[in-house]
JSON list of C-alpha atoms in Angstrom, two decimals:
[
{"chain": "A", "resi": 1, "resn": "ASN", "atom": "CA", "xyz": [-12.06, -1.28, 103.34]},
{"chain": "A", "resi": 2, "resn": "ALA", "atom": "CA", "xyz": [-9.00, -0.06, 101.42]},
{"chain": "A", "resi": 3, "resn": "GLY", "atom": "CA", "xyz": [-7.32, 1.89, 104.25]},
{"chain": "A", "resi": 4, "resn": "VAL", "atom": "CA", "xyz": [-4.66, 4.26, 102.90]},
{"chain": "A", "resi": 5, "resn": "THR", "atom": "CA", "xyz": [-4.04, 4.21, 99.15]},
{"chain": "A", "resi": 6, "resn": "GLN", "atom": "CA", "xyz": [-1.25, 5.93, 97.25]},
{"chain": "A", "resi": 7, "resn": "THR", "atom": "CA", "xyz": [-0.67, 6.54, 93.57]},
{"chain": "A", "resi": 8, "resn": "PRO", "atom": "CA", "xyz": [1.49, 6.09, 91.63]},
{"chain": "A", "resi": 9, "resn": "LYS", "atom": "CA", "xyz": [3.53, 3.14, 92.93]},
{"chain": "A", "resi": 10, "resn": "PHE", "atom": "CA", "xyz": [6.60, 4.12, 90.92]},
{"chain": "A", "resi": 11, "resn": "ARG", "atom": "CA", "xyz": [7.66, 7.24, 89.05]},
{"chain": "A", "resi": 12, "resn": "ILE", "atom": "CA", "xyz": [10.78, 8.51, 87.31]},
{"chain": "A", "resi": 13, "resn": "LEU", "atom": "CA", "xyz": [11.13, 12.29, 86.96]},
{"chain": "A", "resi": 14, "resn": "LYS", "atom": "CA", "xyz": [13.67, 14.42, 85.20]},
{"chain": "A", "resi": 15, "resn": "ILE", "atom": "CA", "xyz": [15.35, 17.22, 87.14]},
{"chain": "A", "resi": 16, "resn": "GLY", "atom": "CA", "xyz": [13.10, 20.27, 87.17]},
{"chain": "A", "resi": 17, "resn": "GLN", "atom": "CA", "xyz": [9.85, 18.44, 86.47]},
{"chain": "A", "resi": 18, "resn": "SER", "atom": "CA", "xyz": [6.89, 18.61, 88.84]},
{"chain": "A", "resi": 19, "resn": "MET", "atom": "CA", "xyz": [4.42, 16.02, 90.02]},
{"chain": "A", "resi": 20, "resn": "THR", "atom": "CA", "xyz": [1.76, 15.28, 92.60]},
{"chain": "A", "resi": 21, "resn": "LEU", "atom": "CA", "xyz": [1.71, 12.18, 94.78]},
{"chain": "A", "resi": 22, "resn": "GLN", "atom": "CA", "xyz": [-1.82, 11.19, 95.64]},
{"chain": "A", "resi": 23, "resn": "CYS", "atom": "CA", "xyz": [-2.99, 9.86, 99.01]},
{"chain": "A", "resi": 24, "resn": "THR", "atom": "CA", "xyz": [-6.51, 8.85, 100.01]},
{"chain": "A", "resi": 25, "resn": "GLN", "atom": "CA", "xyz": [-7.86, 7.26, 103.18]},
{"chain": "A", "resi": 26, "resn": "ASP", "atom": "CA", "xyz": [-11.32, 5.83, 103.77]},
{"chain": "A", "resi": 27, "resn": "MET", "atom": "CA", "xyz": [-11.19, 5.52, 107.57]},
{"chain": "A", "resi": 28, "resn": "ASN", "atom": "CA", "xyz": [-12.51, 9.03, 108.29]},
{"chain": "A", "resi": 29, "resn": "HIS", "atom": "CA", "xyz": [-9.25, 9.88, 110.04]},
{"chain": "A", "resi": 30, "resn": "ASN", "atom": "CA", "xyz": [-8.62, 13.49, 110.96]},
{"chain": "A", "resi": 31, "resn": "TYR", "atom": "CA", "xyz": [-4.82, 13.35, 110.90]},
{"chain": "A", "resi": 32, "resn": "MET", "atom": "CA", "xyz": [-2.76, 12.67, 107.79]},
{"chain": "A", "resi": 33, "resn": "TYR", "atom": "CA", "xyz": [0.99, 12.63, 107.27]},
{"chain": "A", "resi": 34, "resn": "TRP", "atom": "CA", "xyz": [3.63, 12.48, 104.54]},
{"chain": "A", "resi": 35, "resn": "TYR", "atom": "CA", "xyz": [6.99, 10.81, 105.20]},
{"chain": "A", "resi": 36, "resn": "ARG", "atom": "CA", "xyz": [10.02, 10.03, 103.13]},
{"chain": "A", "resi": 37, "resn": "GLN", "atom": "CA", "xyz": [12.24, 7.02, 103.76]},
{"chain": "A", "resi": 38, "resn": "ASP", "atom": "CA", "xyz": [15.82, 6.85, 102.51]},
{"chain": "A", "resi": 39, "resn": "PRO", "atom": "CA", "xyz": [18.00, 3.71, 102.70]},
{"chain": "A", "resi": 40, "resn": "GLY", "atom": "CA", "xyz": [19.37, 3.15, 106.21]},
{"chain": "A", "resi": 41, "resn": "MET", "atom": "CA", "xyz": [17.48, 6.13, 107.58]},
{"chain": "A", "resi": 42, "resn": "GLY", "atom": "CA", "xyz": [14.36, 6.43, 109.63]},
{"chain": "A", "resi": 43, "resn": "LEU", "atom": "CA", "xyz": [11.11, 7.85, 108.36]},
{"chain": "A", "resi": 44, "resn": "LYS", "atom": "CA", "xyz": [11.28, 11.63, 108.13]},
{"chain": "A", "resi": 45, "resn": "LEU", "atom": "CA", "xyz": [8.11, 13.72, 108.39]},
{"chain": "A", "resi": 46, "resn": "ILE", "atom": "CA", "xyz": [7.57, 16.12, 105.48]},
{"chain": "A", "resi": 47, "resn": "TYR", "atom": "CA", "xyz": [4.15, 17.64, 106.22]},
{"chain": "A", "resi": 48, "resn": "TYR", "atom": "CA", "xyz": [1.11, 16.76, 108.26]},
{"chain": "A", "resi": 49, "resn": "SER", "atom": "CA", "xyz": [-2.51, 17.83, 108.59]},
{"chain": "A", "resi": 50, "resn": "VAL", "atom": "CA", "xyz": [-4.82, 17.75, 111.60]},
{"chain": "A", "resi": 51, "resn": "GLY", "atom": "CA", "xyz": [-7.95, 18.24, 109.53]},
{"chain": "A", "resi": 52, "resn": "ALA", "atom": "CA", "xyz": [-9.34, 19.63, 106.29]},
{"chain": "A", "resi": 53, "resn": "GLY", "atom": "CA", "xyz": [-7.89, 23.05, 105.56]},
{"chain": "A", "resi": 54, "resn": "ILE", "atom": "CA", "xyz": [-5.10, 22.76, 108.15]},
{"chain": "A", "resi": 55, "resn": "THR", "atom": "CA", "xyz": [-1.53, 21.77, 107.31]},
{"chain": "A", "resi": 56, "resn": "ASP", "atom": "CA", "xyz": [1.84, 22.19, 109.01]},
{"chain": "A", "resi": 57, "resn": "LYS", "atom": "CA", "xyz": [5.50, 21.56, 108.27]},
{"chain": "A", "resi": 58, "resn": "GLY", "atom": "CA", "xyz": [7.38, 18.55, 109.51]},
{"chain": "A", "resi": 59, "resn": "GLU", "atom": "CA", "xyz": [11.12, 17.94, 109.74]},
{"chain": "A", "resi": 60, "resn": "VAL", "atom": "CA", "xyz": [11.99, 18.10, 106.00]},
{"chain": "A", "resi": 61, "resn": "PRO", "atom": "CA", "xyz": [9.43, 20.31, 104.16]},
{"chain": "A", "resi": 62, "resn": "ASN", "atom": "CA", "xyz": [11.70, 22.12, 101.69]},
{"chain": "A", "resi": 63, "resn": "GLY", "atom": "CA", "xyz": [10.84, 21.41, 98.05]},
{"chain": "A", "resi": 64, "resn": "TYR", "atom": "CA", "xyz": [7.35, 20.13, 98.83]},
{"chain": "A", "resi": 65, "resn": "ASN", "atom": "CA", "xyz": [3.85, 21.52, 99.19]},
{"chain": "A", "resi": 66, "resn": "VAL", "atom": "CA", "xyz": [0.60, 20.05, 100.44]},
{"chain": "A", "resi": 67, "resn": "SER", "atom": "CA", "xyz": [-3.09, 20.88, 100.59]},
{"chain": "A", "resi": 68, "resn": "ARG", "atom": "CA", "xyz": [-6.02, 19.29, 102.42]},
{"chain": "A", "resi": 69, "resn": "SER", "atom": "CA", "xyz": [-9.36, 20.26, 100.94]},
{"chain": "A", "resi": 70, "resn": "THR", "atom": "CA", "xyz": [-11.20, 17.12, 102.11]},
{"chain": "A", "resi": 71, "resn": "THR", "atom": "CA", "xyz": [-10.89, 14.69, 105.01]},
{"chain": "A", "resi": 72, "resn": "GLU", "atom": "CA", "xyz": [-10.04, 11.84, 102.63]},
{"chain": "A", "resi": 73, "resn": "ASP", "atom": "CA", "xyz": [-7.31, 13.32, 100.42]},
{"chain": "A", "resi": 74, "resn": "PHE", "atom": "CA", "xyz": [-3.86, 14.71, 101.18]},
{"chain": "A", "resi": 75, "resn": "PRO", "atom": "CA", "xyz": [-1.79, 15.23, 98.00]},
{"chain": "A", "resi": 76, "resn": "LEU", "atom": "CA", "xyz": [1.92, 16.01, 98.10]},
{"chain": "A", "resi": 77, "resn": "ARG", "atom": "CA", "xyz": [3.27, 18.32, 95.41]},
{"chain": "A", "resi": 78, "resn": "LEU", "atom": "CA", "xyz": [6.88, 18.32, 94.25]},
{"chain": "A", "resi": 79, "resn": "GLU", "atom": "CA", "xyz": [7.93, 21.44, 92.38]},
{"chain": "A", "resi": 80, "resn": "LEU", "atom": "CA", "xyz": [11.20, 21.53, 90.42]},
{"chain": "A", "resi": 81, "resn": "ALA", "atom": "CA", "xyz": [12.27, 17.99, 91.27]},
{"chain": "A", "resi": 82, "resn": "ALA", "atom": "CA", "xyz": [15.89, 17.49, 92.38]},
{"chain": "A", "resi": 83, "resn": "PRO", "atom": "CA", "xyz": [17.99, 14.30, 92.73]},
{"chain": "A", "resi": 84, "resn": "SER", "atom": "CA", "xyz": [17.88, 14.76, 96.53]},
{"chain": "A", "resi": 85, "resn": "GLN", "atom": "CA", "xyz": [14.15, 14.01, 96.36]},
{"chain": "A", "resi": 86, "resn": "THR", "atom": "CA", "xyz": [14.81, 10.48, 95.16]},
{"chain": "A", "resi": 87, "resn": "SER", "atom": "CA", "xyz": [13.19, 8.43, 97.92]},
{"chain": "A", "resi": 88, "resn": "VAL", "atom": "CA", "xyz": [10.25, 6.29, 98.94]},
{"chain": "A", "resi": 89, "resn": "TYR", "atom": "CA", "xyz": [7.28, 8.36, 100.05]},
{"chain": "A", "resi": 90, "resn": "PHE", "atom": "CA", "xyz": [4.69, 7.11, 102.52]},
{"chain": "A", "resi": 91, "resn": "CYS", "atom": "CA", "xyz": [1.36, 8.60, 103.41]},
{"chain": "A", "resi": 92, "resn": "ALA", "atom": "CA", "xyz": [-0.22, 7.76, 106.77]},
{"chain": "A", "resi": 93, "resn": "SER", "atom": "CA", "xyz": [-3.35, 8.60, 108.71]},
{"chain": "A", "resi": 94, "resn": "SER", "atom": "CA", "xyz": [-4.60, 8.37, 112.29]},
{"chain": "A", "resi": 95, "resn": "TYR", "atom": "CA", "xyz": [-7.88, 9.03, 114.02]},
{"chain": "A", "resi": 96, "resn": "GLU", "atom": "CA", "xyz": [-6.33, 11.55, 116.36]},
{"chain": "A", "resi": 97, "resn": "GLY", "atom": "CA", "xyz": [-2.74, 12.60, 116.98]},
{"chain": "A", "resi": 98, "resn": "ILE", "atom": "CA", "xyz": [-2.21, 10.26, 119.93]},
{"chain": "A", "resi": 99, "resn": "TYR", "atom": "CA", "xyz": [-3.30, 7.08, 118.17]},
{"chain": "A", "resi": 100, "resn": "GLU", "atom": "CA", "xyz": [-1.44, 4.70, 115.90]},
{"chain": "A", "resi": 101, "resn": "GLN", "atom": "CA", "xyz": [-0.80, 5.73, 112.32]},
{"chain": "A", "resi": 102, "resn": "TYR", "atom": "CA", "xyz": [-1.78, 3.55, 109.37]},
{"chain": "A", "resi": 103, "resn": "PHE", "atom": "CA", "xyz": [0.50, 3.65, 106.36]},
{"chain": "A", "resi": 104, "resn": "GLY", "atom": "CA", "xyz": [-0.06, 3.36, 102.64]},
{"chain": "A", "resi": 105, "resn": "PRO", "atom": "CA", "xyz": [2.03, 1.10, 100.38]},
{"chain": "A", "resi": 106, "resn": "GLY", "atom": "CA", "xyz": [4.39, 3.89, 99.31]},
{"chain": "A", "resi": 107, "resn": "THR", "atom": "CA", "xyz": [5.52, 5.63, 96.12]},
{"chain": "A", "resi": 108, "resn": "ARG", "atom": "CA", "xyz": [9.06, 5.00, 94.90]},
{"chain": "A", "resi": 109, "resn": "LEU", "atom": "CA", "xyz": [10.32, 8.17, 93.19]},
{"chain": "A", "resi": 110, "resn": "THR", "atom": "CA", "xyz": [13.52, 8.52, 91.22]},
{"chain": "A", "resi": 111, "resn": "VAL", "atom": "CA", "xyz": [14.75, 11.91, 89.99]},
{"chain": "A", "resi": 112, "resn": "THR", "atom": "CA", "xyz": [17.44, 11.78, 87.31]},
{"chain": "B", "resi": 1, "resn": "GLU", "atom": "CA", "xyz": [15.97, 17.16, 120.78]},
{"chain": "B", "resi": 2, "resn": "ASP", "atom": "CA", "xyz": [13.81, 14.06, 120.68]},
{"chain": "B", "resi": 3, "resn": "GLN", "atom": "CA", "xyz": [15.80, 11.00, 119.61]},
{"chain": "B", "resi": 4, "resn": "VAL", "atom": "CA", "xyz": [15.25, 7.29, 119.08]},
{"chain": "B", "resi": 5, "resn": "THR", "atom": "CA", "xyz": [18.07, 4.75, 118.81]},
{"chain": "B", "resi": 6, "resn": "GLN", "atom": "CA", "xyz": [17.43, 1.16, 117.86]},
{"chain": "B", "resi": 7, "resn": "SER", "atom": "CA", "xyz": [19.85, -1.70, 118.35]},
{"chain": "B", "resi": 8, "resn": "PRO", "atom": "CA", "xyz": [21.14, -3.83, 116.88]},
{"chain": "B", "resi": 9, "resn": "GLU", "atom": "CA", "xyz": [20.92, -2.51, 113.31]},
{"chain": "B", "resi": 10, "resn": "ALA", "atom": "CA", "xyz": [20.64, -6.08, 112.05]},
{"chain": "B", "resi": 11, "resn": "LEU", "atom": "CA", "xyz": [20.02, -9.41, 113.75]},
{"chain": "B", "resi": 12, "resn": "ARG", "atom": "CA", "xyz": [20.22, -12.93, 112.37]},
{"chain": "B", "resi": 13, "resn": "LEU", "atom": "CA", "xyz": [18.50, -15.73, 114.28]},
{"chain": "B", "resi": 14, "resn": "GLN", "atom": "CA", "xyz": [17.91, -19.38, 113.73]},
{"chain": "B", "resi": 15, "resn": "GLU", "atom": "CA", "xyz": [14.31, -20.50, 113.76]},
{"chain": "B", "resi": 16, "resn": "GLY", "atom": "CA", "xyz": [13.29, -21.01, 117.39]},
{"chain": "B", "resi": 17, "resn": "GLU", "atom": "CA", "xyz": [16.11, -18.86, 118.79]},
{"chain": "B", "resi": 18, "resn": "SER", "atom": "CA", "xyz": [14.51, -16.21, 121.01]},
{"chain": "B", "resi": 19, "resn": "SER", "atom": "CA", "xyz": [15.97, -12.70, 121.28]},
{"chain": "B", "resi": 20, "resn": "SER", "atom": "CA", "xyz": [15.16, -9.05, 121.97]},
{"chain": "B", "resi": 21, "resn": "LEU", "atom": "CA", "xyz": [15.32, -5.80, 120.01]},
{"chain": "B", "resi": 22, "resn": "ASN", "atom": "CA", "xyz": [16.06, -2.57, 121.85]},
{"chain": "B", "resi": 23, "resn": "CYS", "atom": "CA", "xyz": [14.66, 0.94, 121.40]},
{"chain": "B", "resi": 24, "resn": "SER", "atom": "CA", "xyz": [16.16, 3.63, 123.62]},
{"chain": "B", "resi": 25, "resn": "TYR", "atom": "CA", "xyz": [14.77, 7.15, 123.54]},
{"chain": "B", "resi": 26, "resn": "THR", "atom": "CA", "xyz": [15.15, 10.67, 124.83]},
{"chain": "B", "resi": 27, "resn": "VAL", "atom": "CA", "xyz": [12.02, 12.74, 124.60]},
{"chain": "B", "resi": 28, "resn": "SER", "atom": "CA", "xyz": [10.67, 15.87, 126.27]},
{"chain": "B", "resi": 29, "resn": "GLY", "atom": "CA", "xyz": [7.39, 14.22, 127.19]},
{"chain": "B", "resi": 30, "resn": "LEU", "atom": "CA", "xyz": [6.31, 10.76, 126.08]},
{"chain": "B", "resi": 31, "resn": "ARG", "atom": "CA", "xyz": [2.70, 10.46, 124.94]},
{"chain": "B", "resi": 32, "resn": "GLY", "atom": "CA", "xyz": [3.22, 7.01, 123.42]},
{"chain": "B", "resi": 33, "resn": "LEU", "atom": "CA", "xyz": [5.76, 4.56, 122.03]},
{"chain": "B", "resi": 34, "resn": "PHE", "atom": "CA", "xyz": [4.91, 2.60, 118.88]},
{"chain": "B", "resi": 35, "resn": "TRP", "atom": "CA", "xyz": [6.30, -0.54, 117.27]},
{"chain": "B", "resi": 36, "resn": "TYR", "atom": "CA", "xyz": [5.86, -1.20, 113.56]},
{"chain": "B", "resi": 37, "resn": "ARG", "atom": "CA", "xyz": [6.86, -4.03, 111.26]},
{"chain": "B", "resi": 38, "resn": "GLN", "atom": "CA", "xyz": [7.98, -3.23, 107.71]},
{"chain": "B", "resi": 39, "resn": "ASP", "atom": "CA", "xyz": [8.37, -5.84, 104.97]},
{"chain": "B", "resi": 40, "resn": "PRO", "atom": "CA", "xyz": [10.51, -5.02, 101.90]},
{"chain": "B", "resi": 41, "resn": "GLY", "atom": "CA", "xyz": [8.71, -2.78, 99.43]},
{"chain": "B", "resi": 42, "resn": "LYS", "atom": "CA", "xyz": [5.76, -2.18, 101.76]},
{"chain": "B", "resi": 43, "resn": "GLY", "atom": "CA", "xyz": [4.55, 0.42, 104.21]},
{"chain": "B", "resi": 44, "resn": "PRO", "atom": "CA", "xyz": [5.01, 0.01, 107.97]},
{"chain": "B", "resi": 45, "resn": "GLU", "atom": "CA", "xyz": [2.40, -2.13, 109.70]},
{"chain": "B", "resi": 46, "resn": "PHE", "atom": "CA", "xyz": [1.29, -1.19, 113.20]},
{"chain": "B", "resi": 47, "resn": "LEU", "atom": "CA", "xyz": [2.09, -3.70, 115.97]},
{"chain": "B", "resi": 48, "resn": "PHE", "atom": "CA", "xyz": [1.83, -2.10, 119.43]},
{"chain": "B", "resi": 49, "resn": "THR", "atom": "CA", "xyz": [1.36, 1.11, 121.36]},
{"chain": "B", "resi": 50, "resn": "LEU", "atom": "CA", "xyz": [2.75, 1.51, 124.89]},
{"chain": "B", "resi": 51, "resn": "TYR", "atom": "CA", "xyz": [1.83, 4.52, 126.99]},
{"chain": "B", "resi": 52, "resn": "SER", "atom": "CA", "xyz": [3.45, 4.16, 130.39]},
{"chain": "B", "resi": 53, "resn": "ALA", "atom": "CA", "xyz": [6.46, 2.53, 132.06]},
{"chain": "B", "resi": 54, "resn": "GLY", "atom": "CA", "xyz": [5.75, -1.04, 133.10]},
{"chain": "B", "resi": 55, "resn": "GLU", "atom": "CA", "xyz": [3.21, -1.62, 130.37]},
{"chain": "B", "resi": 56, "resn": "GLU", "atom": "CA", "xyz": [3.47, -4.81, 128.30]},
{"chain": "B", "resi": 57, "resn": "LYS", "atom": "CA", "xyz": [1.63, -6.00, 125.18]},
{"chain": "B", "resi": 58, "resn": "GLU", "atom": "CA", "xyz": [1.72, -9.31, 123.36]},
{"chain": "B", "resi": 59, "resn": "LYS", "atom": "CA", "xyz": [0.81, -10.55, 119.92]},
{"chain": "B", "resi": 60, "resn": "GLU", "atom": "CA", "xyz": [1.61, -14.10, 118.87]},
{"chain": "B", "resi": 61, "resn": "ARG", "atom": "CA", "xyz": [5.41, -14.50, 119.26]},
{"chain": "B", "resi": 62, "resn": "LEU", "atom": "CA", "xyz": [6.01, -10.80, 119.97]},
{"chain": "B", "resi": 63, "resn": "LYS", "atom": "CA", "xyz": [5.98, -9.03, 123.32]},
{"chain": "B", "resi": 64, "resn": "ALA", "atom": "CA", "xyz": [6.70, -5.34, 123.80]},
{"chain": "B", "resi": 65, "resn": "THR", "atom": "CA", "xyz": [7.74, -3.77, 127.11]},
{"chain": "B", "resi": 66, "resn": "LEU", "atom": "CA", "xyz": [8.38, -0.19, 128.18]},
{"chain": "B", "resi": 67, "resn": "THR", "atom": "CA", "xyz": [10.56, 1.50, 130.79]},
{"chain": "B", "resi": 68, "resn": "LYS", "atom": "CA", "xyz": [11.22, 5.21, 131.32]},
{"chain": "B", "resi": 69, "resn": "LYS", "atom": "CA", "xyz": [14.20, 5.16, 128.95]},
{"chain": "B", "resi": 70, "resn": "GLU", "atom": "CA", "xyz": [13.72, 2.23, 126.60]},
{"chain": "B", "resi": 71, "resn": "SER", "atom": "CA", "xyz": [11.47, -0.37, 125.09]},
{"chain": "B", "resi": 72, "resn": "PHE", "atom": "CA", "xyz": [12.13, -3.96, 124.17]},
{"chain": "B", "resi": 73, "resn": "LEU", "atom": "CA", "xyz": [10.52, -6.12, 121.53]},
{"chain": "B", "resi": 74, "resn": "HIS", "atom": "CA", "xyz": [10.94, -9.72, 122.62]},
{"chain": "B", "resi": 75, "resn": "ILE", "atom": "CA", "xyz": [10.61, -12.40, 119.95]},
{"chain": "B", "resi": 76, "resn": "THR", "atom": "CA", "xyz": [9.96, -15.90, 121.27]},
{"chain": "B", "resi": 77, "resn": "ALA", "atom": "CA", "xyz": [10.71, -18.93, 119.10]},
{"chain": "B", "resi": 78, "resn": "PRO", "atom": "CA", "xyz": [10.76, -16.89, 115.89]},
{"chain": "B", "resi": 79, "resn": "LYS", "atom": "CA", "xyz": [9.80, -18.30, 112.50]},
{"chain": "B", "resi": 80, "resn": "PRO", "atom": "CA", "xyz": [11.12, -17.30, 109.06]},
{"chain": "B", "resi": 81, "resn": "GLU", "atom": "CA", "xyz": [7.95, -15.30, 108.45]},
{"chain": "B", "resi": 82, "resn": "ASP", "atom": "CA", "xyz": [8.97, -12.99, 111.30]},
{"chain": "B", "resi": 83, "resn": "SER", "atom": "CA", "xyz": [11.80, -11.72, 109.09]},
{"chain": "B", "resi": 84, "resn": "ALA", "atom": "CA", "xyz": [11.25, -7.97, 108.57]},
{"chain": "B", "resi": 85, "resn": "THR", "atom": "CA", "xyz": [12.50, -4.58, 109.69]},
{"chain": "B", "resi": 86, "resn": "TYR", "atom": "CA", "xyz": [11.06, -3.53, 113.05]},
{"chain": "B", "resi": 87, "resn": "LEU", "atom": "CA", "xyz": [10.62, 0.19, 113.61]},
{"chain": "B", "resi": 88, "resn": "CYS", "atom": "CA", "xyz": [10.23, 2.00, 116.90]},
{"chain": "B", "resi": 89, "resn": "ALA", "atom": "CA", "xyz": [8.73, 5.48, 117.18]},
{"chain": "B", "resi": 90, "resn": "VAL", "atom": "CA", "xyz": [8.04, 7.85, 120.04]},
{"chain": "B", "resi": 91, "resn": "GLN", "atom": "CA", "xyz": [5.40, 10.52, 120.20]},
{"chain": "B", "resi": 92, "resn": "PRO", "atom": "CA", "xyz": [6.28, 13.62, 122.18]},
{"chain": "B", "resi": 93, "resn": "ALA", "atom": "CA", "xyz": [3.51, 15.68, 120.57]},
{"chain": "B", "resi": 94, "resn": "GLU", "atom": "CA", "xyz": [1.31, 15.23, 117.49]},
{"chain": "B", "resi": 95, "resn": "LYS", "atom": "CA", "xyz": [4.19, 13.88, 115.42]},
{"chain": "B", "resi": 96, "resn": "LEU", "atom": "CA", "xyz": [6.10, 10.61, 115.57]},
{"chain": "B", "resi": 97, "resn": "VAL", "atom": "CA", "xyz": [9.90, 10.40, 115.75]},
{"chain": "B", "resi": 98, "resn": "PHE", "atom": "CA", "xyz": [11.17, 7.17, 114.24]},
{"chain": "B", "resi": 99, "resn": "GLY", "atom": "CA", "xyz": [14.31, 5.16, 114.83]},
{"chain": "B", "resi": 100, "resn": "LYS", "atom": "CA", "xyz": [16.25, 3.68, 111.91]},
{"chain": "B", "resi": 101, "resn": "GLY", "atom": "CA", "xyz": [14.94, 0.18, 112.58]},
{"chain": "B", "resi": 102, "resn": "THR", "atom": "CA", "xyz": [16.32, -3.29, 113.24]},
{"chain": "B", "resi": 103, "resn": "LYS", "atom": "CA", "xyz": [16.45, -5.68, 110.31]},
{"chain": "B", "resi": 104, "resn": "LEU", "atom": "CA", "xyz": [15.60, -9.16, 111.57]},
{"chain": "B", "resi": 105, "resn": "THR", "atom": "CA", "xyz": [16.39, -12.28, 109.55]},
{"chain": "B", "resi": 106, "resn": "VAL", "atom": "CA", "xyz": [15.20, -15.65, 110.79]},
{"chain": "B", "resi": 107, "resn": "ASN", "atom": "CA", "xyz": [16.81, -18.62, 109.06]},
{"chain": "B", "resi": 108, "resn": "PRO", "atom": "CA", "xyz": [14.99, -21.98, 108.82]}
]
């Protein structure tokens, strides 16, 4: 039982490049989330999804896009990467919105 | 606006020295309060959920309590392996609002 997996673990992007962060969960959870974590700051919600085909913005959605075509996968797309997107990105899932969230190991992204 | 404040920002303890971490919150309607542990370079790991004032939960050396305005994470006789950042989050709706965490260091 892998839980929540994320790829890649590390990535360096040049300004203006694009990339997709992958997230997969095998717990048949309906809810999935993307967070970013900056040093000394709390986790900030980027986007979330309550089920396949349904997504909604979180606190810091600008510069990102998501899609949810299956229950298992919730990729995060960065278009035109900027230095302000340098961060650690975590994907999480939960059975329903009121239950605990389970986090992946994170992707450390640097934009230079 | 929903807010979570954790204190202290950092805490150093000697092995066996018990203490408490605080999480104070303001939220429009609390559906749950969550405690997570985060080790360096890893994702947060779920510890506890508390739903109503007066509720308590325990796991090994950790005990979480909840009042109407704050939660405490009590650490009894900590060991070096308890060193981590402890995150508190509240859930007013479908989304979690996280505090900045308390970095705990337990020296042998």
